XYZ file of C-alpha atoms in Angstrom:
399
model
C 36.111 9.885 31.176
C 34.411 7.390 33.585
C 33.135 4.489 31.852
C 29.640 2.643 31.922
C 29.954 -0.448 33.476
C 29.372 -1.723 29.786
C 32.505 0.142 28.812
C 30.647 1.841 25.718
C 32.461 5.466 24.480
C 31.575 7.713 22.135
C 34.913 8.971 20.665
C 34.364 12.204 18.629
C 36.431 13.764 16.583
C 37.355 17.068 15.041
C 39.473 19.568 13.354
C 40.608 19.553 9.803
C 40.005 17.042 7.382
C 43.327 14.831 6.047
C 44.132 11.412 4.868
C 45.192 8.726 7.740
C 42.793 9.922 10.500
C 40.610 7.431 10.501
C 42.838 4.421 9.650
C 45.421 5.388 12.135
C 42.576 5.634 15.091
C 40.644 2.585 14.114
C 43.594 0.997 14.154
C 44.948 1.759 17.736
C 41.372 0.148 18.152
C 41.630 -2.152 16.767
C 44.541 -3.458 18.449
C 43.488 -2.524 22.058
C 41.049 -5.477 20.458
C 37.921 -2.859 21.366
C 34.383 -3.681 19.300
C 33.236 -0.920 16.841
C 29.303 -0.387 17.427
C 28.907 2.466 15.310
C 30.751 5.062 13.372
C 29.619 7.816 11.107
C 32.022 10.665 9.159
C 31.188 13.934 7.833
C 33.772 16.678 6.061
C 32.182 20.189 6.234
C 34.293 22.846 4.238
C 37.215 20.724 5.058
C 36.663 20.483 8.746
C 36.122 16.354 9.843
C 33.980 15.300 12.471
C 34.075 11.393 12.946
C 32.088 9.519 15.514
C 32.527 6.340 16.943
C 31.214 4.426 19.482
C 33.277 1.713 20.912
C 32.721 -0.902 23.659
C 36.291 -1.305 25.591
C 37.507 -4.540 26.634
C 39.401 -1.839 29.504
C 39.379 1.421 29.611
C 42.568 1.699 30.749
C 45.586 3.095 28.485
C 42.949 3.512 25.010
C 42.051 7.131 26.052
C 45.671 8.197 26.013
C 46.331 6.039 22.969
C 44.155 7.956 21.453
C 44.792 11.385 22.635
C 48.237 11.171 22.047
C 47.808 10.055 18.084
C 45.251 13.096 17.829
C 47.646 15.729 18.999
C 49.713 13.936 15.812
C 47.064 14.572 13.674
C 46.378 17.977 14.433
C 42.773 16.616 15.443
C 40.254 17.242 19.135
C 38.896 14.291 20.590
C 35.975 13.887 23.285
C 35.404 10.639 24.782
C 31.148 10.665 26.450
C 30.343 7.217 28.138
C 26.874 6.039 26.897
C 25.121 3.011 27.707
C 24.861 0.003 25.263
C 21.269 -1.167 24.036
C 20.664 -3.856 26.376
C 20.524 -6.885 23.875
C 18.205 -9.199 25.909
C 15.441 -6.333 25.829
C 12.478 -6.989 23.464
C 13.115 -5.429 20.736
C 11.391 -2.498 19.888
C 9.685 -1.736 16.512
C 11.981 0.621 14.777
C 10.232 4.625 13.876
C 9.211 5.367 10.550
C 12.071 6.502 8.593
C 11.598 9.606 5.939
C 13.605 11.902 3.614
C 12.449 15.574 3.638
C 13.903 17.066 0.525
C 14.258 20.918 0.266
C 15.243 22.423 -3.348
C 15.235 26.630 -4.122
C 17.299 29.312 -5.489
C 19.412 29.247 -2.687
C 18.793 27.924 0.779
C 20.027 30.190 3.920
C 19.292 30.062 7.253
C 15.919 31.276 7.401
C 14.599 28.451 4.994
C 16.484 26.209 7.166
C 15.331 27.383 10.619
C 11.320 27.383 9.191
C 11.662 24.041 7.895
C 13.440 22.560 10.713
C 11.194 24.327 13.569
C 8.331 22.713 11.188
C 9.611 19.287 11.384
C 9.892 19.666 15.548
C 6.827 21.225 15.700
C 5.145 18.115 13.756
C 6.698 15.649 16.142
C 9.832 14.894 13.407
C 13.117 13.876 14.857
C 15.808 14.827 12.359
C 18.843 12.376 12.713
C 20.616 13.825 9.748
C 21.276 16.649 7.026
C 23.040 15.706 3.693
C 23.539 18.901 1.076
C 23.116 17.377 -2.388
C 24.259 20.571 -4.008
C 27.791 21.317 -4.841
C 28.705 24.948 -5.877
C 25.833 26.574 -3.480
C 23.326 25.521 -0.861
C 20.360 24.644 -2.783
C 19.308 21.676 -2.103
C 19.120 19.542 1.261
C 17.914 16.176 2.424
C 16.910 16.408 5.810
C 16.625 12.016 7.185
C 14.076 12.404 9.697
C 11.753 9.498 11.865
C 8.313 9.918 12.862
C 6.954 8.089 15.690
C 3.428 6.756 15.671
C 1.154 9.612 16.809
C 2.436 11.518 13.330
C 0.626 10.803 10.706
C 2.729 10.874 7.324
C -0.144 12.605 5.421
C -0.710 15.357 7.758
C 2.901 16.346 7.669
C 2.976 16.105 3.886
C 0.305 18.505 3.252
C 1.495 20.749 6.595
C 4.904 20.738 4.645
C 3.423 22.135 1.604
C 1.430 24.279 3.345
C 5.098 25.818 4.067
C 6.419 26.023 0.870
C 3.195 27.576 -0.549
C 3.178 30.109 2.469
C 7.240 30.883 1.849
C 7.390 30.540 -1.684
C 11.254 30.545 -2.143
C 11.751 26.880 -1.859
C 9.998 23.595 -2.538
C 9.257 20.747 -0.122
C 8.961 16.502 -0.959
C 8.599 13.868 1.704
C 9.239 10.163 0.914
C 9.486 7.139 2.722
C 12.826 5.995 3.115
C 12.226 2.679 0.925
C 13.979 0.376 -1.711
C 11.897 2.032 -4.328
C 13.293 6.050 -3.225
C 16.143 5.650 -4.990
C 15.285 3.069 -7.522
C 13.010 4.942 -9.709
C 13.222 3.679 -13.634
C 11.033 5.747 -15.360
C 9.319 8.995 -16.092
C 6.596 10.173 -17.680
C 5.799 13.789 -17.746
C 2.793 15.776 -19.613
C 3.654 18.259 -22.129
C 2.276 21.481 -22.056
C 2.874 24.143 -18.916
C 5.032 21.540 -17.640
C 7.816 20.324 -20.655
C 7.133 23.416 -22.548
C 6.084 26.708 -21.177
C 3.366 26.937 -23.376
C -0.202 25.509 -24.267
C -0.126 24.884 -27.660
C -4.012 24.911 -28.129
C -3.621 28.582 -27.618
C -0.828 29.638 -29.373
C -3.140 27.908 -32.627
C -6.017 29.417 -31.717
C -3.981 32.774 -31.550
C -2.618 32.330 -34.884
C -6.109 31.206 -36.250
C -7.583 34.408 -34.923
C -10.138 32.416 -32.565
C -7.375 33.018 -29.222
C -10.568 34.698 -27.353
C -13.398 31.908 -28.298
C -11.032 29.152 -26.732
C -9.941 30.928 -23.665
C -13.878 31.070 -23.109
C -14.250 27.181 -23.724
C -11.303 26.679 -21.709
C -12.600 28.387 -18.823
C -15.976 26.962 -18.974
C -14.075 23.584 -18.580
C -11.826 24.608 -15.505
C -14.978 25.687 -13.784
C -16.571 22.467 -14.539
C -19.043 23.283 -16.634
C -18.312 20.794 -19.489
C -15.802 17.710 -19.338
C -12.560 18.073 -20.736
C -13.670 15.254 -23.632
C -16.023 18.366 -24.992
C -14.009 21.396 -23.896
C -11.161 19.681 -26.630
C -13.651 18.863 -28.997
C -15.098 22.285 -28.767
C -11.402 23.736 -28.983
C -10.048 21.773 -31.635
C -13.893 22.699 -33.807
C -12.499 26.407 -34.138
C -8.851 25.606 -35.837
C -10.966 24.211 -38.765
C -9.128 25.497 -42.043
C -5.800 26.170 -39.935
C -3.075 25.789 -42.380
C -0.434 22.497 -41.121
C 2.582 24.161 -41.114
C 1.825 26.622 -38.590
C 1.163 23.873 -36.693
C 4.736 21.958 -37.706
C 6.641 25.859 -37.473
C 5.324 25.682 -33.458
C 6.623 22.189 -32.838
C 10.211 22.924 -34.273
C 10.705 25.829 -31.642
C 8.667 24.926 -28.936
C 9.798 26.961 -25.374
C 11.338 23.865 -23.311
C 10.442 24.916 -19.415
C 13.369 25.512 -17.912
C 15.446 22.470 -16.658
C 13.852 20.409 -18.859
C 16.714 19.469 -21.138
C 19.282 18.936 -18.006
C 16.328 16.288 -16.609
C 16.283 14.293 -19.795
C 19.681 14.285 -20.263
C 20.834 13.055 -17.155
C 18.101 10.491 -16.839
C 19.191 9.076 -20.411
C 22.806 9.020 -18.716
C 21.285 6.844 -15.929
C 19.192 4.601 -17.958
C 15.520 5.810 -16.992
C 12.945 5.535 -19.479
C 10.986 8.608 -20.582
C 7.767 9.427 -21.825
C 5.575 12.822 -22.733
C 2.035 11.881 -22.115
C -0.003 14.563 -23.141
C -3.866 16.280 -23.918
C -2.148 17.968 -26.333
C -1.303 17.310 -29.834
C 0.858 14.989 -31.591
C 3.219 16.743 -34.339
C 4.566 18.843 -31.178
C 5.052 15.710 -29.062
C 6.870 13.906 -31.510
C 9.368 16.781 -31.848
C 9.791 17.306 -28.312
C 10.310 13.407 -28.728
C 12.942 13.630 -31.254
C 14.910 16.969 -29.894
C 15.356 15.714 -26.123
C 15.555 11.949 -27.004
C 12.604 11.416 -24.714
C 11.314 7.219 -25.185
C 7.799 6.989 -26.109
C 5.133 9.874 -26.528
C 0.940 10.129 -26.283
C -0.841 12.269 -27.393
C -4.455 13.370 -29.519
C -3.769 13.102 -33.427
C -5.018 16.790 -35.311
C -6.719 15.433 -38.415
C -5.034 16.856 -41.639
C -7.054 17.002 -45.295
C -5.186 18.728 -48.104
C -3.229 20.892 -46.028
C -5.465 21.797 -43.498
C -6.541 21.235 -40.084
C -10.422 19.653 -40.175
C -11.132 20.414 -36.929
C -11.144 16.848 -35.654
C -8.879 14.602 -33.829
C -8.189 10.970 -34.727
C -8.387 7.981 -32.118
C -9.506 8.210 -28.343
C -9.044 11.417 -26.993
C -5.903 11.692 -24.533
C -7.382 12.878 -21.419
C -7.287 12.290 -17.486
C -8.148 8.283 -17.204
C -6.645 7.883 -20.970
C -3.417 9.369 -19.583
C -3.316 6.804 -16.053
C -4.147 3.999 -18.209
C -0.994 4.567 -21.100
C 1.040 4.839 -17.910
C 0.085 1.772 -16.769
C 0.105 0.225 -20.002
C 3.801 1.961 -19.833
C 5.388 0.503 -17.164
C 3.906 -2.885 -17.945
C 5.535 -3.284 -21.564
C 9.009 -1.790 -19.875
C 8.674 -4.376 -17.114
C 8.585 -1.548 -14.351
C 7.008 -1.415 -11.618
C 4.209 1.376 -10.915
C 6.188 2.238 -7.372
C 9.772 2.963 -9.982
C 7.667 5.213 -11.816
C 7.232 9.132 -11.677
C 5.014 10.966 -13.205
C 4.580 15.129 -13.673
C 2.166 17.371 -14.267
C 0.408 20.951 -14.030
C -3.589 20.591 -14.326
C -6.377 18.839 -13.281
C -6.339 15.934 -16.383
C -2.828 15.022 -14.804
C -3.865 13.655 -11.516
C -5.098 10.057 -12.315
C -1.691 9.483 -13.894
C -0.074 11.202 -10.814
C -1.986 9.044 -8.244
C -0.604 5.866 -10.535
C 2.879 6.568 -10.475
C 5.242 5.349 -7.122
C 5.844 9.137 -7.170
C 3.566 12.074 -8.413
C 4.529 15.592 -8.691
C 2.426 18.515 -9.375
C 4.761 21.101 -11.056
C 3.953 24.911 -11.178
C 0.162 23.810 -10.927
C -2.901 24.857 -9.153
C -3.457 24.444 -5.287
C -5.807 21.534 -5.928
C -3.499 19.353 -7.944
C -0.377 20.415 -5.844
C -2.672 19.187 -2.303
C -3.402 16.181 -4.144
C -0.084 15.235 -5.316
C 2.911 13.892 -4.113
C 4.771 16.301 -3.665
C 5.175 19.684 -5.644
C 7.446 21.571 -7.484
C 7.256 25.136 -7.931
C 10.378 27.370 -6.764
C 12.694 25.599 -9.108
C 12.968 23.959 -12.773
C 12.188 20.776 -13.788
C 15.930 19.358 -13.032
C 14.857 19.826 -9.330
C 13.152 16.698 -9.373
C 16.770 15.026 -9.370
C 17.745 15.921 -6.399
C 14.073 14.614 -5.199
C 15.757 11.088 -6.704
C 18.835 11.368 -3.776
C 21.123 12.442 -6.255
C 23.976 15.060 -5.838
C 25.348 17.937 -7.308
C 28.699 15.915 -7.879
C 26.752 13.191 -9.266
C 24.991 15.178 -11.864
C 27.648 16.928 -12.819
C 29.426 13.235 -13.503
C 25.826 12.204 -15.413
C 25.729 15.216 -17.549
């Protein structure tokens, strides 16, 4: 090793991971009295590698120091002489920082090579890879920066582009803020994202009238009528529906899978949680009692004698409705609208989505998943934890 006339060494080390490495080299450091500029650790599978870069008062005698504790430990070392940052230089304005998180079934090294190829061919330097999973590789974070001539947008909807095109694994990319990984609430719609069913139909299947609502439904997605009317219309034809078909839905409504492991965990950490929802209120308030969600929104059926009337009761729950309880939401909690997340599947969701700090579009269409956030649709529900920074081992302590 020749040293820069700074005397600035990058020591890295490797081999097998045990206690003492680190204190017993940092200390020979120490007492050489060289100054620690940077360090960084990582234990893969039990094997260490530990970098650190050190500016040396001499050179002289630390390299053997050092070389003779490793063959102790049982550990390699490689000493690189690198220049310092040259601390009377203007300093420069620092890149963009994001996290790129990756969640599937399982993630090999296909996924890994397409999304990583991605991020070079967008420009993306990755600095770092942290697996959040613990029993298998299935979820990553992938720290990369973007300089100035990438434009955070572009890469967001090239990224989902990806994930569409592949279709084994789902794709988020966040800034690298204070608010990433201090998120306090969420609020998530109800049906085809909590549950894996519309309830509207499953009624109008019951009431014999399954075919006359698909049509209004359809008439609405193809924008034909406003979703105000298309409910109105809907609601009109379970007239005379006896209640407790309605109340023998809510108590065994399908929960989308993940959904319980999400609520749980965020009751663990302390988020808030909300169901705000087009749909109807007897099966929000179970959903509300069964998971322990917070607060829940939804359109009131009216009842007379038994029956369904046909009607609803109050303002109708739909797409500016559903931004403005979120709002209303986070104000009450005392959150702020960049701690929030909110989820959904259809087109009534993305006001609310385009409120929250964080908006995913799960298992929807291609129009609310481009205009989203980010999107979830390889995985369940609980994937949106690991979108939070949080680990396998962590979860695993929450639930």
């Amino acid at each position: 090793m020749t040293p820069t006339s700074s005397g600035c060494v990058l020591v890295t080390v490797t081999g097998k991971d045990h206690p003492g490495i680190t204190a017993r080299l940092t200390g020979l450091l120490a007492e050489a009295g060289a100054e620690l500029l940077d360090v960084e650790q990582v234990v893969v599978q039990g094997r260490l590698t530990l970098c650190l870069l050190v500016r040396l008062p001499d050179a002289r005698g630390i390299p053997s120091a050092l070389l003779f504790a490793a063959r102790e430990l049982g550990v390699d070392l490689d000493f690189q002489a690198v220049e310092s940052p040259d601390a009377s230089a203007p300093a420069k304005s620092a890149p963009a920082r994001y996290v790129v998180t990756a969640v599937g079934r399982a993630l090999g090294a296909r996924e890994l090579h397409a999304l990583s190829s991605h991020l070079a061919g967008q420009g993306a330097n990755l600095e770092r890879i942290v697996r959040l999973t613990h029993t298998h590789l299935g979820s990553v974070e992938l720290h990369v920066t973007l300089s100035d001539s990438v434009e955070p947008e572009a890469l967001k909807r090239s990224l989902l582009a990806l994930s569409m095109r592949d279709n084994t694994f789902d794709v988020a990319l966040q800034r690298e803020s204070l608010f990433r990984r201090s998120k306090r609430m969420v609020v998530m719609d109800m049906d085809s994202t909590l549950i894996r069913i519309e309830v509207i139909d499953e009624l109008a299947r019951a009431h014999g009238v399954g075919e006359q609502v698909s049509r209004i439904t359809e008439r609405a997605m193809h924008g034909e009528m406003d979703y105000d009317e298309s409910l109105r219309q809907r609601v009109a034809l379970l007239a005379g529906l006896d209640v407790a078909v309605l109340h023998q839905l809510a108590a065994n409504l399908p929960l989308t899978e993940g959904a319980q492991t999400l609520v749980r965990v965020l009751r663990r950490l302390g988020y808030r949680t909300a169901v705000i929802s087009g749909g109807f209120s007897v099966a929000a308030e179970a959903l509300k009692a069964r998971l322990g969600i917070d607060h829940a929104f939804s359109n009131v059926l009216e009842e007379e004698g038994g029956k369904l009337t046909g009607r609803t009761v109050g303002p109708i729950v739909n797409a500016l409705r559903k931004a403005e309880l979120l709002e209303q939401l986070a104000k009450e909690e005392g959150i702020l609208l960049e701690q929030v997340i909110a989820v959904g599947d259809g087109a009534n969701d993305l006001l609310m989505l385009e409120r929250a700090g964080l908006g995913i579009a799960f298992r929807a269409k291609p129009r609310l998943r481009e205009a989203a956030d980010t999107s979830i649709s390889a995985g369940g529900l609980d994937a949106i934890l690991y979108l939070l920074g949080l680990t396998g081992r962590e979860l695993e302590e929450a639930g």
